[in-house]
Structures are given as structure tokens and as C-alpha cells.
Coordinates of C-alpha atoms and ligand atoms in Angstrom, one line a residue:
M26 CA 94.2 123.4 69.7
K27 CA 90.9 122.2 70.8
V28 CA 90.1 119.0 72.1
I29 CA 87.6 118.1 69.2
E30 CA 90.2 119.4 66.6
H31 CA 93.0 116.8 68.3
L32 CA 90.1 114.1 68.1
E33 CA 89.6 114.9 64.3
K34 CA 93.2 114.9 63.6
A35 CA 93.6 111.7 64.9
N36 CA 91.3 110.4 62.2
G37 CA 90.1 107.1 64.2
A38 CA 93.2 106.4 66.1
S39 CA 92.8 106.5 70.0
L40 CA 94.6 108.9 71.5
F41 CA 96.5 109.0 75.1
S42 CA 95.6 111.9 77.5
F43 CA 95.7 112.1 81.6
E44 CA 94.6 114.3 84.1
I45 CA 96.8 115.5 87.0
L46 CA 96.1 117.1 90.5
P47 CA 98.0 120.4 91.6
P48 CA 100.5 119.5 94.5
L49 CA 99.3 120.4 97.8
K50 CA 100.1 124.0 98.8
G51 CA 103.8 124.3 99.7
D52 CA 105.1 122.0 97.1
T53 CA 106.6 123.2 93.9
I54 CA 105.8 122.9 90.1
E55 CA 108.9 120.6 89.5
S56 CA 106.8 118.0 91.2
I57 CA 104.2 118.3 88.8
F58 CA 106.8 117.9 86.0
K59 CA 108.7 115.2 87.8
N60 CA 104.9 113.2 87.1
I61 CA 104.2 114.4 83.6
D62 CA 107.9 113.9 82.1
P63 CA 107.8 110.2 81.9
L64 CA 104.3 110.4 80.3
M65 CA 105.5 112.8 77.4
E66 CA 107.0 109.9 75.1
F67 CA 103.4 108.9 74.7
N68 CA 102.2 112.3 73.0
P69 CA 99.5 113.5 74.8
P70 CA 97.4 116.0 72.7
F71 CA 96.3 117.4 76.2
I72 CA 96.8 117.1 79.9
D73 CA 93.7 118.2 82.2
V74 CA 94.3 119.7 85.5
T75 CA 91.6 119.5 88.3
Y76 CA 90.2 122.4 90.2
H77 CA 90.2 122.1 94.1
R78 CA 87.8 124.4 95.8
E79 CA 88.3 125.9 99.3
E80 CA 87.8 123.6 102.3
Y81 CA 86.8 124.8 106.2
V82 CA 89.5 123.8 108.9
Y83 CA 89.3 124.2 112.5
K84 CA 92.6 125.8 114.2
E85 CA 93.0 125.9 118.1
L86 CA 93.4 128.8 119.8
G87 CA 94.0 127.1 123.1
D88 CA 91.8 127.3 126.3
G89 CA 89.2 124.9 123.9
L90 CA 88.2 127.8 122.0
L91 CA 88.4 126.8 117.6
K92 CA 88.8 129.2 114.7
K93 CA 87.1 128.6 111.4
Q94 CA 89.4 129.2 108.6
V95 CA 88.9 128.9 104.7
V96 CA 92.0 127.2 103.1
K97 CA 92.5 126.0 99.5
K98 CA 94.8 122.9 99.9
R99 CA 95.6 122.8 96.2
P100 CA 95.6 125.8 94.4
G101 CA 97.2 126.8 91.1
T102 CA 95.3 125.1 88.4
V103 CA 95.5 128.1 86.3
G104 CA 99.4 128.7 86.6
I105 CA 99.9 124.9 86.2
C106 CA 98.2 125.0 82.8
A107 CA 100.3 128.3 81.8
A108 CA 103.3 126.4 82.9
I109 CA 102.6 122.9 80.9
Q110 CA 101.7 124.8 78.0
N111 CA 105.1 126.9 78.2
K112 CA 107.2 123.8 78.9
Y113 CA 105.9 120.9 76.8
Q114 CA 103.8 122.8 74.0
V115 CA 100.8 120.7 74.6
D116 CA 97.3 122.1 75.4
A117 CA 96.4 122.4 79.0
I118 CA 92.9 121.9 80.2
P119 CA 92.0 123.7 83.4
H120 CA 88.8 122.3 85.1
I121 CA 86.6 125.4 86.1
L122 CA 83.6 124.5 89.1
C123 CA 80.4 126.4 89.8
G124 CA 81.1 125.8 93.2
G125 CA 83.0 128.7 95.3
F126 CA 82.6 130.9 92.2
T127 CA 80.1 133.8 91.3
K128 CA 79.4 134.4 87.9
E129 CA 81.7 137.4 88.0
D130 CA 84.5 135.0 89.3
T131 CA 83.9 132.6 86.8
E132 CA 84.0 135.6 84.0
N133 CA 87.2 136.7 85.5
F134 CA 88.7 133.3 85.5
L135 CA 87.7 132.5 81.9
I136 CA 89.1 136.3 80.9
D137 CA 92.7 134.9 82.5
L138 CA 92.8 131.6 80.5
D139 CA 91.8 133.3 77.3
F140 CA 94.9 135.7 77.8
L141 CA 96.9 133.0 78.5
G142 CA 96.1 131.2 75.0
I143 CA 94.2 128.2 77.2
D144 CA 91.1 127.6 74.8
N145 CA 89.7 124.1 76.3
V146 CA 88.2 123.9 79.8
V147 CA 86.2 121.1 81.7
A148 CA 83.0 122.7 83.0
L149 CA 81.9 121.2 86.3
R150 CA 79.4 121.6 89.1
G151 CA 82.0 120.7 91.7
D152 CA 80.8 118.7 94.9
A153 CA 79.8 120.0 98.3
V154 CA 82.0 121.3 100.5
K155 CA 83.2 118.6 103.1
S156 CA 81.0 120.1 106.0
E157 CA 77.9 120.3 104.1
T158 CA 75.9 117.5 102.8
Y159 CA 74.6 119.1 99.6
F160 CA 76.0 121.3 97.1
K161 CA 75.5 124.8 97.6
P162 CA 76.0 127.3 94.6
E163 CA 77.5 130.9 95.9
K164 CA 74.8 133.6 96.1
D165 CA 75.3 134.7 92.6
G166 CA 76.8 131.6 91.2
H167 CA 75.6 128.6 89.4
A168 CA 73.8 125.6 90.4
Y169 CA 74.4 123.0 87.8
A170 CA 77.2 122.6 85.2
S171 CA 74.7 123.3 82.4
E172 CA 74.4 126.8 83.7
L173 CA 78.3 127.4 83.6
V174 CA 78.6 125.9 80.2
T175 CA 75.7 128.7 78.9
Q176 CA 78.0 131.3 80.5
I177 CA 81.1 130.0 78.7
E178 CA 79.2 129.8 75.4
N179 CA 77.9 133.3 75.9
L180 CA 81.6 134.3 76.5
N181 CA 82.2 132.4 73.0
K182 CA 79.5 134.8 71.4
G183 CA 81.1 137.8 73.2
R184 CA 78.5 138.2 75.7
Y185 CA 79.8 139.6 78.9
L186 CA 77.9 139.9 82.1
D187 CA 77.9 143.7 81.6
D188 CA 75.3 144.4 79.1
D189 CA 77.3 148.0 78.5
L190 CA 80.0 146.4 77.3
Q191 CA 80.0 147.2 73.7
N192 CA 82.0 145.5 70.8
S193 CA 83.6 143.0 73.2
S194 CA 86.2 140.2 72.0
K195 CA 85.0 136.9 71.7
T196 CA 86.6 134.1 73.4
D197 CA 86.9 130.5 71.6
F198 CA 86.7 127.9 74.3
C199 CA 86.0 124.2 73.6
I200 CA 84.2 123.0 76.4
G201 CA 83.9 119.3 78.2
V202 CA 81.6 118.1 80.5
A203 CA 81.4 115.1 82.7
G204 CA 79.5 112.1 82.5
Y205 CA 78.9 109.1 84.5
P206 CA 78.3 105.4 82.9
E207 CA 77.1 104.5 86.7
K208 CA 74.9 107.9 87.2
H209 CA 75.8 110.6 89.0
M210 CA 75.5 110.1 93.1
E211 CA 72.7 112.1 93.3
A212 CA 70.7 111.1 90.1
P213 CA 67.6 109.2 91.0
S214 CA 68.1 107.4 87.7
L215 CA 70.3 106.9 84.7
D216 CA 68.0 108.4 82.5
S217 CA 67.6 111.6 84.6
D218 CA 71.2 112.0 84.5
I219 CA 71.5 111.5 80.6
H220 CA 68.5 114.1 80.3
F221 CA 70.9 116.7 82.2
L222 CA 73.9 115.5 80.4
K223 CA 72.0 116.2 77.1
K224 CA 71.2 120.0 78.7
K225 CA 75.0 120.4 78.9
I226 CA 75.4 119.4 75.4
K227 CA 72.5 121.6 73.9
N228 CA 74.0 124.5 76.0
G229 CA 77.4 124.2 74.3
A230 CA 79.6 121.4 75.7
N231 CA 81.4 119.7 73.0
Y232 CA 82.4 116.5 74.4
V233 CA 82.1 114.3 77.4
I234 CA 84.7 112.8 79.8
T235 CA 83.4 110.2 81.6
Q236 CA 83.8 109.2 85.5
M237 CA 86.1 106.1 86.3
F238 CA 84.9 102.5 85.7
F239 CA 86.2 99.1 86.2
D240 CA 83.9 97.3 83.8
N241 CA 83.8 98.2 80.1
Q242 CA 80.2 97.1 79.4
K243 CA 78.9 99.8 82.0
Y244 CA 81.0 102.5 79.3
F245 CA 79.2 100.4 76.2
E246 CA 76.0 100.6 77.7
F247 CA 76.1 104.2 78.6
V248 CA 77.4 105.4 75.1
E249 CA 74.6 103.2 73.3
K250 CA 71.9 104.9 76.0
C251 CA 73.5 108.6 75.1
R252 CA 73.2 107.9 71.3
E253 CA 69.6 106.7 71.8
E254 CA 68.8 110.0 73.5
G255 CA 70.5 111.8 70.8
I256 CA 73.7 112.7 72.1
T257 CA 76.2 112.7 69.3
V258 CA 79.6 114.3 70.9
P259 CA 82.6 112.3 71.7
I260 CA 82.5 110.3 74.8
I261 CA 85.9 110.1 76.5
P262 CA 86.2 107.1 78.8
G263 CA 88.0 108.0 81.8
L264 CA 90.3 105.4 83.1
K265 CA 92.0 104.7 86.7
P266 CA 94.3 102.0 87.8
I267 CA 93.4 100.7 91.3
S268 CA 96.7 100.8 93.5
T269 CA 95.9 100.1 97.3
K270 CA 93.5 97.6 98.8
K271 CA 92.0 100.7 100.8
Q272 CA 90.6 101.9 97.7
L273 CA 88.6 98.7 97.6
N274 CA 86.2 100.8 99.9
L275 CA 87.3 104.1 98.9
I276 CA 86.5 104.2 95.3
P277 CA 82.8 102.9 95.7
H278 CA 82.4 105.4 98.5
R279 CA 84.2 108.6 96.9
F280 CA 82.8 108.0 93.2
K281 CA 79.8 105.6 93.6
V282 CA 81.1 103.4 90.9
D283 CA 81.4 99.6 91.8
L284 CA 84.1 97.2 91.0
P285 CA 83.6 94.0 89.4
D286 CA 83.9 90.5 91.4
A287 CA 86.7 89.4 89.5
L288 CA 89.0 92.6 90.3
V289 CA 87.8 92.6 94.2
K290 CA 89.1 88.8 94.6
E291 CA 92.2 89.6 92.6
V292 CA 92.9 92.5 95.1
V293 CA 91.8 90.7 98.4
N294 CA 94.5 88.0 97.5
C295 CA 97.5 90.5 97.0
K296 CA 99.8 90.4 100.1
S297 CA 101.1 94.0 99.6
N298 CA 100.1 97.3 97.7
A299 CA 103.3 96.3 95.4
E300 CA 101.1 93.4 94.1
V301 CA 97.7 95.3 94.0
R302 CA 99.4 97.7 92.0
Q303 CA 100.3 95.3 89.7
V304 CA 97.0 93.9 89.6
G305 CA 95.5 97.4 89.0
V306 CA 97.5 98.1 85.9
E307 CA 97.1 94.7 84.4
W308 CA 93.2 95.2 84.9
C309 CA 93.6 98.8 83.2
I310 CA 95.7 97.5 80.3
A311 CA 92.7 95.1 79.5
Q312 CA 90.3 97.7 79.9
S313 CA 92.2 99.7 77.7
K314 CA 93.0 97.4 75.0
E315 CA 89.2 96.3 74.6
L316 CA 88.4 99.8 74.4
Q317 CA 91.0 100.6 72.0
Q318 CA 89.9 97.6 69.7
K319 CA 86.1 99.4 70.1
G320 CA 87.7 102.7 68.4
V321 CA 87.5 105.1 71.3
P322 CA 88.5 108.5 70.4
I323 CA 90.9 108.9 73.3
L324 CA 91.9 106.8 76.4
H325 CA 92.1 109.5 79.3
Y326 CA 93.8 108.3 82.8
Y327 CA 93.2 109.6 85.9
S328 CA 96.8 109.8 87.4
M329 CA 96.0 111.2 91.0
G330 CA 99.4 112.5 91.2
R331 CA 101.4 109.5 90.4
S332 CA 102.5 108.7 87.0
T333 CA 104.5 105.2 87.5
N334 CA 101.4 103.3 87.0
I335 CA 100.3 105.2 83.8
Q336 CA 103.4 105.1 82.2
K337 CA 103.2 101.1 82.8
I338 CA 100.0 101.1 80.9
A339 CA 100.7 103.6 78.3
E340 CA 104.0 101.5 77.7
A341 CA 101.3 98.1 77.0
V342 CA 98.8 99.8 75.0
F343 CA 100.6 102.6 72.7
Ligands
FAD402 P1 76.1 118.5 87.2 O1 76.3 118.4 85.6 O2 75.6 119.7 87.5 O3 75.1 117.5 88.0 C1 75.0 117.3 89.3 C2 74.0 116.4 89.4 O4 72.5 117.3 89.4 C3 73.5 115.3 88.7 O5 72.8 114.4 89.7 C4 72.5 115.6 87.4 O6 71.7 114.4 87.2 C5 71.8 116.8 88.5 N1 71.3 117.8 87.7 C6 72.0 118.7 86.5 N2 70.9 119.6 86.0 C7 70.0 119.4 86.7 C8 68.7 120.4 86.9 N3 68.9 121.2 86.0 N4 67.8 120.0 88.0 C9 67.9 119.0 88.7 N5 68.9 118.2 88.5 C10 70.0 118.3 87.8 N6 85.4 117.9 91.0 C11 85.9 118.9 91.2 O7 85.9 119.5 92.4 N7 87.3 119.0 90.5 C12 87.6 118.8 89.4 O8 88.5 119.2 88.9 C13 86.7 117.4 89.2 N8 87.1 117.1 87.7 C14 86.2 116.1 87.4 C15 86.4 115.7 86.2 C16 85.7 114.6 85.4 C17 86.0 114.0 84.4 C18 84.2 113.8 86.3 C19 83.4 113.1 85.9 C20 84.1 114.7 87.7 C21 85.0 115.6 88.2 N9 84.7 116.5 89.5 C22 85.6 117.0 90.0 C23 83.7 116.0 90.3 C24 82.3 116.7 89.9 O9 82.5 118.1 90.3 C25 81.4 115.9 90.8 O10 81.1 114.7 90.3 C26 80.0 116.9 91.0 O11 79.5 116.1 91.9 C27 79.0 116.9 89.6 O12 79.6 117.7 88.7 P2 78.8 117.7 87.6 O13 79.5 118.4 86.8 O14 78.8 116.5 86.6 O15 77.4 118.3 87.9

């Protein structure tokens, strides 16, 4: 079932969903199930699975020589989605990127999903590879998520890259895209970012999932601004409980989001990461309850590969 159908069916109640990461190469599917199992009692209508593009690593060859190698450290997004749908009978949503994909790769990826009975995707640009400052699309790839949305929407209309294909079957993907309450790091202003978010919707996206935020006011203002700009699709809030002291610097650096003073002070006063985890869980519960009261369609949690914190939050909220 599609995300928008799940939201319609919920009839105004806030649902629970979460995002997982594929395990590092060499780990098993059981490590994924171990994280998902404790969260199934909260009836997620869908589970998102992130996509991780290739990275460049340097291997020592001896005598000071280095060999540049391309590796994917977290492969398996599509396989994990199929395994989730098979085991839990819930919708699994693969993230799909512009980065590292030609249009042909994208089309083939979408055909695989369609054949597997996966009818939801989250369409993203992806970040620059670690060795580069700016994002670079493939030679025949997409530069922005809005272009990727257009390609998916074309396939939904039966338009493949090869114009010679006649009477081709139509896919039926429900498309999610990313939104940034505190603006995307490269956007010159929030207005500019919302302008391009609107383009993703115009090109066919059905809903927005937000970047994590720790101050609900930022989400409420973002939704208000989007509505003023004529964006009417559901805007799903993305939440992450803080769990280590290191994240005080890592989260603003990596995701360009601010942490409220009150949260920072509480975390700084913690004597161990166990205490930080407790603070993070309590903060996220308070955020979740307020969002729930305001009638958000779904609360979407970033598990980052660990379900214990999310389980505690879900027990208190759902
Ligand atoms: P876009 O929508 O393409 O926007 C990128 C930037 O370009 C923005 O600043 C935007 O304002 C600007 N822009 C857009 N269109 C134009 C245009 N036509 N001209 C000029 N400027 C333009 N990353 C992963 O690698 N894997 C994942 O699984 C993943 N999942 C994510 C899930 C969510 C919910 C979120 C919020 C992010 C996720 N990311 C993931 C991170 C994401 O890939 C990065 O934030 C990336 O830098 C931007 O992706 P986007 O889809 O928002 O890009």
C-alpha cells in the first residue's frame, strides 16, 4: 500500500514509522531483523531503508604506494526492503539517489522495485562523495531530486528512456521527498529551498519527510511557510533522539541543524552516555507528544541502526 493511502486510512490519528540503515558489509539480515522486531508491536505501516552510495578508499600496496578503490560499505537496500515486506508484511520504502546513478541505472533500479511489489520510494539527490566538496551528478544522471522525481513519474505513465518501447507497462510508485525545516545546507535561504521543494511536488512527489529537528517550533513554522507557498501534501516530521555527547557537535556539523540551549545544557551535565540517552529519549517523547497533539500525520523516527531508544519513545507515545 502507498504511504498516502496509509495516511488516509489513519483518518487523522498520528501513525508510527521509522528508518533503518543497511548493515555494514559482512553483517547479516538477522542484525536488521533484531532491530526491527521490538518495534513491530507499534504497528508501523511502513519502514524506510536508506541508500548509501559508493565511497573512495585508499589501500596500501607497500613501498608507499596507494591504490584508490571504490567501495559500497552499506549495500543491500533493495534486498532488505524485499526481506522486510516478506517477513513482516509491511511496506518497505527504499531511498533512491541521484548520486552514483545514471538515468539508465535509475530505470533498472525502479524496474527491480516494481517487480518485487515495492510501490513506495523516497527520491533524494544524495550528498557529495566524501572526497569532493560539491555534489557531482553522473554524466548521464540527475543533478537534483526534482529531476529524479520526474523520471519516476514518467515511468508511472509508462514512459521509459527508450522511446521505441511501445505499450510498456506503467509503474505505480508513491514518491516521498526530503524537506528541511532549518533549510538544506547548500540553499542560500529557506525561501529558495522551499521554492525547489515545491518543484519536487509539482514534478510528482506525494509527500515530504523532514530532516531531523529538535525544536518543534522550527517544524511548525516550516509547515506554515510551505502551506503559504501552496504546498498541500503531507509533511511528515522526522525525529531523532540524541544518544551520545559527541552528537552535540556531530549533528550540527553533519546535518546543519541547531540544538536548543535547554537540550544542550541537559546533555552537557550528563556524566555518562547512558544518562545522555535518557535525556535524548525524554526530549524526543516531549517533542512527539506535542506533534501528536497538533495532529501530525505520522511520527517518523531515525533509528540509525539502534532500536532501543525508539522503542522507549514509542512505548510512551503510542
Ligand atoms: P534536492 O532536493 O535536489 O536539493 C539539494 C539542494 O539543491 C538544496 O539546497 C535545494 O534548495 C537546491 N536545489 C534544488 N533544485 C535546484 C535547482 N533546480 N537549481 C538550484 N538549486 C536547486 N542521503 C543518502 O545518501 N541516502 C539516504 O537514504 C538519505 N535519506 C534521506 C532521508 C531524508 C528524510 C532526508 C531529509 C535526507 C536524506 N538523505 C539521504 C540526505 C540527502 O541526500 C541530502 O540532504 C542531500 O544533500 C540533498 O538531497 P535532496 O533530495 O534534498 O536534494
